[in-house]
Amino acid sequence: MKQLGVIILILCCTNHLFAQFENAGWIFISHKQSLSEKLDIRADFQLRSADKLSYLSGILLRGALSYNLNKQNSIALGYAYLGSWEYEQDFKTSSGEQRIFEQYLNQHSFGEIEGSLRLRLEQRFMQEGGETNFSQRGRIFLSAQIPILANEDFSKGIYTGLQDEFFMNLQKKENVNGSFFDQNRLFASLGYRWNKKIDTEFGYMYWRQKEEAGIINRNIWQLMITTSF
């Protein structure tokens, strides 16, 4: 009976969570192409849905040239474009954002666990209603991939992924939401490594974002495909 009560409580809390939050889906494809021992090209492609998967609401395109300082550390310079749109009855509104960004990436291992730390600085040019506003944002990203049922060198098998990313407005915050805090994304996933070059993950993201009207909470279900050649 106690177990049944716990299950009911969990279901009720989950029901409340999904009723109160927006619920959306993302598809995220990330690729690294090695040019030489020192140079890589990094590219990301992302599709985002609106609440309840009702329509496609955003597309992100991002690319960068990365320089490897050594096997664990790299720096990069890149460009990104985010296009977003919303439908209200038969009325459609759209906005676009162009970014230049600088990045530092550290990749490391703790035994079989693979971890990464990424610091990114973005110069954002946000276009809406015929106007372009500028702001500068910092991002701190931490992640870990923990093998569950994998071979000895973790070149194939099942793993769990954990990551968190914190966004902060560093300059012209009045052009965003008037706050130092911009957003936070906490993500947990279950993945399969096909080989050292291809990973596939599916998981849940808790996305908390500060807007002028207040805090927006979102449940995001995300499919990730990561390749490296």
PDB file of C-alpha atoms in Angstrom:
ATOM      1  CA  MET A   1       0.000   0.000   0.000  1.00  0.00           C
ATOM      2  CA  LYS A   2       2.869   2.384   0.795  1.00  0.00           C
ATOM      3  CA  GLN A   3       4.384   1.686  -2.623  1.00  0.00           C
ATOM      4  CA  LEU A   4       1.023   2.372  -4.276  1.00  0.00           C
ATOM      5  CA  GLY A   5       0.732   5.675  -2.407  1.00  0.00           C
ATOM      6  CA  VAL A   6       4.205   6.735  -3.559  1.00  0.00           C
ATOM      7  CA  ILE A   7       3.367   5.864  -7.178  1.00  0.00           C
ATOM      8  CA  ILE A   8       0.132   7.861  -7.036  1.00  0.00           C
ATOM      9  CA  LEU A   9       1.971  10.838  -5.519  1.00  0.00           C
ATOM     10  CA  ILE A  10       4.619  10.738  -8.263  1.00  0.00           C
ATOM     11  CA  LEU A  11       1.952  10.551 -10.973  1.00  0.00           C
ATOM     12  CA  CYS A  12       0.045  13.467  -9.466  1.00  0.00           C
ATOM     13  CA  CYS A  13       3.188  15.611  -9.235  1.00  0.00           C
ATOM     14  CA  THR A  14       4.160  14.718 -12.818  1.00  0.00           C
ATOM     15  CA  ASN A  15       0.650  15.527 -14.020  1.00  0.00           C
ATOM     16  CA  HIS A  16       0.797  18.918 -12.289  1.00  0.00           C
ATOM     17  CA  LEU A  17       4.253  19.638 -13.727  1.00  0.00           C
ATOM     18  CA  PHE A  18       3.186  18.947 -17.302  1.00  0.00           C
ATOM     19  CA  ALA A  19      -0.076  20.832 -16.881  1.00  0.00           C
ATOM     20  CA  GLN A  20       1.674  23.994 -15.640  1.00  0.00           C
ATOM     21  CA  PHE A  21       4.696  24.014 -17.984  1.00  0.00           C
ATOM     22  CA  GLU A  22       4.956  24.373 -21.730  1.00  0.00           C
ATOM     23  CA  ASN A  23       5.813  21.068 -23.412  1.00  0.00           C
ATOM     24  CA  ALA A  24       7.893  20.953 -26.586  1.00  0.00           C
ATOM     25  CA  GLY A  25      10.239  18.763 -28.618  1.00  0.00           C
ATOM     26  CA  TRP A  26      13.672  19.459 -30.106  1.00  0.00           C
ATOM     27  CA  ILE A  27      15.844  17.632 -32.620  1.00  0.00           C
ATOM     28  CA  PHE A  28      19.534  18.495 -32.288  1.00  0.00           C
ATOM     29  CA  ILE A  29      22.283  17.347 -34.662  1.00  0.00           C
ATOM     30  CA  SER A  30      25.911  18.215 -33.865  1.00  0.00           C
ATOM     31  CA  HIS A  31      28.950  17.430 -36.020  1.00  0.00           C
ATOM     32  CA  LYS A  32      32.719  17.883 -35.735  1.00  0.00           C
ATOM     33  CA  GLN A  33      34.811  17.542 -38.887  1.00  0.00           C
ATOM     34  CA  SER A  34      38.566  17.286 -38.443  1.00  0.00           C
ATOM     35  CA  LEU A  35      40.606  19.273 -40.982  1.00  0.00           C
ATOM     36  CA  SER A  36      44.016  18.645 -39.460  1.00  0.00           C
ATOM     37  CA  GLU A  37      45.601  17.876 -36.111  1.00  0.00           C
ATOM     38  CA  LYS A  38      44.979  21.475 -35.036  1.00  0.00           C
ATOM     39  CA  LEU A  39      41.850  22.583 -36.932  1.00  0.00           C
ATOM     40  CA  ASP A  40      38.230  21.361 -36.790  1.00  0.00           C
ATOM     41  CA  ILE A  41      34.932  22.598 -38.166  1.00  0.00           C
ATOM     42  CA  ARG A  42      31.997  22.368 -35.757  1.00  0.00           C
ATOM     43  CA  ALA A  43      28.388  22.603 -36.943  1.00  0.00           C
ATOM     44  CA  ASP A  44      24.994  22.338 -35.180  1.00  0.00           C
ATOM     45  CA  PHE A  45      21.477  22.057 -36.582  1.00  0.00           C
ATOM     46  CA  GLN A  46      18.375  22.241 -34.384  1.00  0.00           C
ATOM     47  CA  LEU A  47      14.615  22.148 -34.906  1.00  0.00           C
ATOM     48  CA  ARG A  48      12.282  23.330 -32.127  1.00  0.00           C
ATOM     49  CA  SER A  49       8.538  22.820 -31.735  1.00  0.00           C
ATOM     50  CA  ALA A  50       5.909  25.014 -30.125  1.00  0.00           C
ATOM     51  CA  ASP A  51       3.929  23.974 -27.055  1.00  0.00           C
ATOM     52  CA  LYS A  52       2.343  20.488 -27.352  1.00  0.00           C
ATOM     53  CA  LEU A  53       4.263  19.899 -30.610  1.00  0.00           C
ATOM     54  CA  SER A  54       1.600  21.979 -32.373  1.00  0.00           C
ATOM     55  CA  TYR A  55       3.941  23.365 -35.049  1.00  0.00           C
ATOM     56  CA  LEU A  56       7.593  24.006 -35.887  1.00  0.00           C
ATOM     57  CA  SER A  57       8.527  27.220 -34.054  1.00  0.00           C
ATOM     58  CA  GLY A  58      12.278  27.604 -34.500  1.00  0.00           C
ATOM     59  CA  ILE A  59      15.406  26.610 -36.373  1.00  0.00           C
ATOM     60  CA  LEU A  60      19.012  27.078 -35.246  1.00  0.00           C
ATOM     61  CA  LEU A  61      22.038  26.954 -37.549  1.00  0.00           C
ATOM     62  CA  ARG A  62      25.504  27.279 -36.013  1.00  0.00           C
ATOM     63  CA  GLY A  63      29.046  26.810 -37.283  1.00  0.00           C
ATOM     64  CA  ALA A  64      32.555  27.485 -35.990  1.00  0.00           C
ATOM     65  CA  LEU A  65      36.221  27.065 -36.802  1.00  0.00           C
ATOM     66  CA  SER A  66      37.965  25.416 -33.853  1.00  0.00           C
ATOM     67  CA  TYR A  67      41.678  25.411 -32.986  1.00  0.00           C
ATOM     68  CA  ASN A  68      42.999  22.593 -30.802  1.00  0.00           C
ATOM     69  CA  LEU A  69      45.458  23.812 -28.180  1.00  0.00           C
ATOM     70  CA  ASN A  70      46.070  20.171 -27.229  1.00  0.00           C
ATOM     71  CA  LYS A  71      44.018  16.948 -26.975  1.00  0.00           C
ATOM     72  CA  GLN A  72      41.835  18.286 -24.149  1.00  0.00           C
ATOM     73  CA  ASN A  73      41.495  22.011 -24.885  1.00  0.00           C
ATOM     74  CA  SER A  74      40.299  24.036 -27.870  1.00  0.00           C
ATOM     75  CA  ILE A  75      39.137  27.541 -28.758  1.00  0.00           C
ATOM     76  CA  ALA A  76      36.682  28.495 -31.494  1.00  0.00           C
ATOM     77  CA  LEU A  77      35.177  31.428 -33.376  1.00  0.00           C
ATOM     78  CA  GLY A  78      31.743  31.005 -34.894  1.00  0.00           C
ATOM     79  CA  TYR A  79      28.441  32.325 -36.213  1.00  0.00           C
ATOM     80  CA  ALA A  80      24.852  31.266 -35.464  1.00  0.00           C
ATOM     81  CA  TYR A  81      21.389  32.111 -36.751  1.00  0.00           C
ATOM     82  CA  LEU A  82      18.144  31.486 -34.834  1.00  0.00           C
ATOM     83  CA  GLY A  83      14.824  31.943 -36.600  1.00  0.00           C
ATOM     84  CA  SER A  84      11.625  31.856 -34.496  1.00  0.00           C
ATOM     85  CA  TRP A  85       7.934  32.276 -35.211  1.00  0.00           C
ATOM     86  CA  GLU A  86       4.613  32.056 -33.383  1.00  0.00           C
ATOM     87  CA  TYR A  87       1.006  31.610 -34.481  1.00  0.00           C
ATOM     88  CA  GLU A  88      -1.910  33.300 -32.725  1.00  0.00           C
ATOM     89  CA  GLN A  89      -5.072  32.080 -34.422  1.00  0.00           C
ATOM     90  CA  ASP A  90      -4.399  32.999 -38.070  1.00  0.00           C
ATOM     91  CA  PHE A  91      -1.759  35.633 -37.272  1.00  0.00           C
ATOM     92  CA  LYS A  92       1.945  34.794 -37.570  1.00  0.00           C
ATOM     93  CA  THR A  93       4.802  36.723 -35.965  1.00  0.00           C
ATOM     94  CA  SER A  94       8.457  36.001 -36.643  1.00  0.00           C
ATOM     95  CA  SER A  95      11.852  37.116 -35.366  1.00  0.00           C
ATOM     96  CA  GLY A  96      15.462  36.427 -36.199  1.00  0.00           C
ATOM     97  CA  GLU A  97      18.713  36.518 -34.289  1.00  0.00           C
ATOM     98  CA  GLN A  98      22.273  36.519 -35.580  1.00  0.00           C
ATOM     99  CA  ARG A  99      25.191  35.768 -33.279  1.00  0.00           C
ATOM    100  CA  ILE A 100      28.952  35.907 -33.352  1.00  0.00           C
ATOM    101  CA  PHE A 101      30.505  33.787 -30.618  1.00  0.00           C
ATOM    102  CA  GLU A 102      33.839  32.886 -29.062  1.00  0.00           C
ATOM    103  CA  GLN A 103      34.275  29.578 -27.265  1.00  0.00           C
ATOM    104  CA  TYR A 104      36.620  27.628 -25.011  1.00  0.00           C
ATOM    105  CA  LEU A 105      36.130  23.858 -24.655  1.00  0.00           C
ATOM    106  CA  ASN A 106      37.793  21.461 -22.217  1.00  0.00           C
ATOM    107  CA  GLN A 107      37.170  17.720 -22.616  1.00  0.00           C
ATOM    108  CA  HIS A 108      38.393  15.314 -19.960  1.00  0.00           C
ATOM    109  CA  SER A 109      37.868  11.838 -18.531  1.00  0.00           C
ATOM    110  CA  PHE A 110      37.440  10.477 -15.019  1.00  0.00           C
ATOM    111  CA  GLY A 111      38.031   6.788 -15.528  1.00  0.00           C
ATOM    112  CA  GLU A 112      35.310   5.688 -17.974  1.00  0.00           C
ATOM    113  CA  ILE A 113      33.248   8.876 -17.480  1.00  0.00           C
ATOM    114  CA  GLU A 114      33.659  11.524 -20.181  1.00  0.00           C
ATOM    115  CA  GLY A 115      33.178  15.136 -19.139  1.00  0.00           C
ATOM    116  CA  SER A 116      33.301  18.549 -20.788  1.00  0.00           C
ATOM    117  CA  LEU A 117      33.332  22.203 -19.778  1.00  0.00           C
ATOM    118  CA  ARG A 118      32.392  24.844 -22.340  1.00  0.00           C
ATOM    119  CA  LEU A 119      32.557  28.626 -21.947  1.00  0.00           C
ATOM    120  CA  ARG A 120      30.910  30.688 -24.661  1.00  0.00           C
ATOM    121  CA  LEU A 121      30.605  34.455 -25.200  1.00  0.00           C
ATOM    122  CA  GLU A 122      27.914  35.582 -27.656  1.00  0.00           C
ATOM    123  CA  GLN A 123      27.352  38.908 -29.380  1.00  0.00           C
ATOM    124  CA  ARG A 124      23.630  38.852 -30.195  1.00  0.00           C
ATOM    125  CA  PHE A 125      21.902  40.919 -32.908  1.00  0.00           C
ATOM    126  CA  MET A 126      18.171  40.400 -32.341  1.00  0.00           C
ATOM    127  CA  GLN A 127      15.795  41.432 -35.108  1.00  0.00           C
ATOM    128  CA  GLU A 128      12.110  42.029 -34.468  1.00  0.00           C
ATOM    129  CA  GLY A 129       9.564  44.444 -35.895  1.00  0.00           C
ATOM    130  CA  GLY A 130      12.083  45.993 -38.277  1.00  0.00           C
ATOM    131  CA  GLU A 131      14.526  46.850 -35.455  1.00  0.00           C
ATOM    132  CA  THR A 132      17.845  45.260 -34.456  1.00  0.00           C
ATOM    133  CA  ASN A 133      18.920  45.258 -30.805  1.00  0.00           C
ATOM    134  CA  PHE A 134      22.337  44.222 -29.485  1.00  0.00           C
ATOM    135  CA  SER A 135      23.276  42.389 -26.304  1.00  0.00           C
ATOM    136  CA  GLN A 136      26.144  40.228 -25.096  1.00  0.00           C
ATOM    137  CA  ARG A 137      25.615  36.944 -23.297  1.00  0.00           C
ATOM    138  CA  GLY A 138      27.804  34.434 -21.475  1.00  0.00           C
ATOM    139  CA  ARG A 139      27.132  30.692 -21.263  1.00  0.00           C
ATOM    140  CA  ILE A 140      28.643  28.050 -18.955  1.00  0.00           C
ATOM    141  CA  PHE A 141      28.069  24.422 -19.955  1.00  0.00           C
ATOM    142  CA  LEU A 142      28.946  21.235 -18.032  1.00  0.00           C
ATOM    143  CA  SER A 143      28.263  17.680 -19.204  1.00  0.00           C
ATOM    144  CA  ALA A 144      29.093  14.055 -18.415  1.00  0.00           C
ATOM    145  CA  GLN A 145      28.561  10.791 -20.279  1.00  0.00           C
ATOM    146  CA  ILE A 146      28.467   7.808 -17.944  1.00  0.00           C
ATOM    147  CA  PRO A 147      28.624   4.278 -19.442  1.00  0.00           C
ATOM    148  CA  ILE A 148      26.006   1.806 -18.183  1.00  0.00           C
ATOM    149  CA  LEU A 149      26.304  -1.216 -20.480  1.00  0.00           C
ATOM    150  CA  ALA A 150      29.345  -0.545 -22.636  1.00  0.00           C
ATOM    151  CA  ASN A 151      32.579  -2.228 -23.672  1.00  0.00           C
ATOM    152  CA  GLU A 152      35.804  -1.631 -21.786  1.00  0.00           C
ATOM    153  CA  ASP A 153      37.059   1.392 -23.758  1.00  0.00           C
ATOM    154  CA  PHE A 154      33.523   2.899 -24.056  1.00  0.00           C
ATOM    155  CA  SER A 155      33.623   2.773 -27.857  1.00  0.00           C
ATOM    156  CA  LYS A 156      30.186   1.127 -28.007  1.00  0.00           C
ATOM    157  CA  GLY A 157      27.233   0.678 -25.684  1.00  0.00           C
ATOM    158  CA  ILE A 158      24.527   2.290 -23.568  1.00  0.00           C
ATOM    159  CA  TYR A 159      25.213   5.359 -21.419  1.00  0.00           C
ATOM    160  CA  THR A 160      23.435   8.106 -19.531  1.00  0.00           C
ATOM    161  CA  GLY A 161      24.072  11.761 -20.270  1.00  0.00           C
ATOM    162  CA  LEU A 162      23.862  14.624 -17.761  1.00  0.00           C
ATOM    163  CA  GLN A 163      24.330  18.294 -18.603  1.00  0.00           C
ATOM    164  CA  ASP A 164      23.531  21.778 -17.375  1.00  0.00           C
ATOM    165  CA  GLU A 165      23.959  25.147 -19.060  1.00  0.00           C
ATOM    166  CA  PHE A 166      23.620  28.561 -17.415  1.00  0.00           C
ATOM    167  CA  PHE A 167      23.042  31.721 -19.512  1.00  0.00           C
ATOM    168  CA  MET A 168      23.761  35.253 -18.234  1.00  0.00           C
ATOM    169  CA  ASN A 169      23.249  38.688 -19.790  1.00  0.00           C
ATOM    170  CA  LEU A 170      26.555  40.584 -19.578  1.00  0.00           C
ATOM    171  CA  GLN A 171      25.843  43.685 -21.656  1.00  0.00           C
ATOM    172  CA  LYS A 172      22.647  45.509 -22.715  1.00  0.00           C
ATOM    173  CA  LYS A 173      20.402  43.301 -20.583  1.00  0.00           C
ATOM    174  CA  GLU A 174      17.653  45.891 -21.047  1.00  0.00           C
ATOM    175  CA  ASN A 175      17.411  44.663 -24.656  1.00  0.00           C
ATOM    176  CA  VAL A 176      16.639  41.124 -23.447  1.00  0.00           C
ATOM    177  CA  ASN A 177      14.760  40.857 -20.154  1.00  0.00           C
ATOM    178  CA  GLY A 178      16.338  43.459 -17.860  1.00  0.00           C
ATOM    179  CA  SER A 179      17.990  40.746 -15.750  1.00  0.00           C
ATOM    180  CA  PHE A 180      21.470  39.258 -15.325  1.00  0.00           C
ATOM    181  CA  PHE A 181      19.862  35.800 -15.376  1.00  0.00           C
ATOM    182  CA  ASP A 182      18.747  34.777 -18.842  1.00  0.00           C
ATOM    183  CA  GLN A 183      18.036  31.043 -18.665  1.00  0.00           C
ATOM    184  CA  ASN A 184      19.113  27.627 -17.422  1.00  0.00           C
ATOM    185  CA  ARG A 185      18.843  24.252 -19.171  1.00  0.00           C
ATOM    186  CA  LEU A 186      19.148  21.022 -17.184  1.00  0.00           C
ATOM    187  CA  PHE A 187      19.166  17.862 -19.319  1.00  0.00           C
ATOM    188  CA  ALA A 188      19.269  14.117 -18.604  1.00  0.00           C
ATOM    189  CA  SER A 189      19.272  11.463 -21.317  1.00  0.00           C
ATOM    190  CA  LEU A 190      19.749   7.823 -22.209  1.00  0.00           C
ATOM    191  CA  GLY A 191      22.093   7.248 -25.121  1.00  0.00           C
ATOM    192  CA  TYR A 192      23.660   4.636 -27.346  1.00  0.00           C
ATOM    193  CA  ARG A 193      27.197   4.886 -28.716  1.00  0.00           C
ATOM    194  CA  TRP A 194      27.393   3.111 -32.067  1.00  0.00           C
ATOM    195  CA  ASN A 195      31.165   3.678 -32.253  1.00  0.00           C
ATOM    196  CA  LYS A 196      33.620   6.418 -31.303  1.00  0.00           C
ATOM    197  CA  LYS A 197      32.233   8.635 -34.076  1.00  0.00           C
ATOM    198  CA  ILE A 198      28.432   8.442 -33.582  1.00  0.00           C
ATOM    199  CA  ASP A 199      26.269   8.923 -30.457  1.00  0.00           C
ATOM    200  CA  THR A 200      22.466   9.021 -30.237  1.00  0.00           C
ATOM    201  CA  GLU A 201      20.596  10.297 -27.154  1.00  0.00           C
ATOM    202  CA  PHE A 202      17.001  10.895 -26.143  1.00  0.00           C
ATOM    203  CA  GLY A 203      16.135  12.722 -22.949  1.00  0.00           C
ATOM    204  CA  TYR A 204      14.331  15.357 -20.930  1.00  0.00           C
ATOM    205  CA  MET A 205      15.308  19.016 -20.475  1.00  0.00           C
ATOM    206  CA  TYR A 206      13.983  21.355 -17.795  1.00  0.00           C
ATOM    207  CA  TRP A 207      14.270  24.800 -19.405  1.00  0.00           C
ATOM    208  CA  ARG A 208      13.829  27.807 -17.123  1.00  0.00           C
ATOM    209  CA  GLN A 209      13.882  31.185 -18.903  1.00  0.00           C
ATOM    210  CA  LYS A 210      13.532  34.761 -17.654  1.00  0.00           C
ATOM    211  CA  GLU A 211      11.348  36.995 -19.790  1.00  0.00           C
ATOM    212  CA  GLU A 212      10.030  40.510 -19.167  1.00  0.00           C
ATOM    213  CA  ALA A 213       6.681  39.076 -18.051  1.00  0.00           C
ATOM    214  CA  GLY A 214       8.333  36.660 -15.602  1.00  0.00           C
ATOM    215  CA  ILE A 215       9.851  33.173 -15.476  1.00  0.00           C
ATOM    216  CA  ILE A 216       8.787  30.681 -18.161  1.00  0.00           C
ATOM    217  CA  ASN A 217       9.225  26.959 -17.432  1.00  0.00           C
ATOM    218  CA  ARG A 218       9.308  24.402 -20.225  1.00  0.00           C
ATOM    219  CA  ASN A 219       9.498  20.621 -20.510  1.00  0.00           C
ATOM    220  CA  ILE A 220      11.587  19.736 -23.556  1.00  0.00           C
ATOM    221  CA  TRP A 221      11.947  16.229 -25.000  1.00  0.00           C
ATOM    222  CA  GLN A 222      15.074  16.173 -27.123  1.00  0.00           C
ATOM    223  CA  LEU A 223      16.591  13.755 -29.626  1.00  0.00           C
ATOM    224  CA  MET A 224      20.337  14.338 -30.077  1.00  0.00           C
ATOM    225  CA  ILE A 225      22.641  12.924 -32.747  1.00  0.00           C
ATOM    226  CA  THR A 226      26.359  13.658 -32.362  1.00  0.00           C
ATOM    227  CA  THR A 227      28.945  12.764 -35.001  1.00  0.00           C
ATOM    228  CA  SER A 228      32.699  13.275 -35.270  1.00  0.00           C
ATOM    229  CA  PHE A 229      34.902  12.465 -38.258  1.00  0.00           C
TER     230      PHE A 229
END
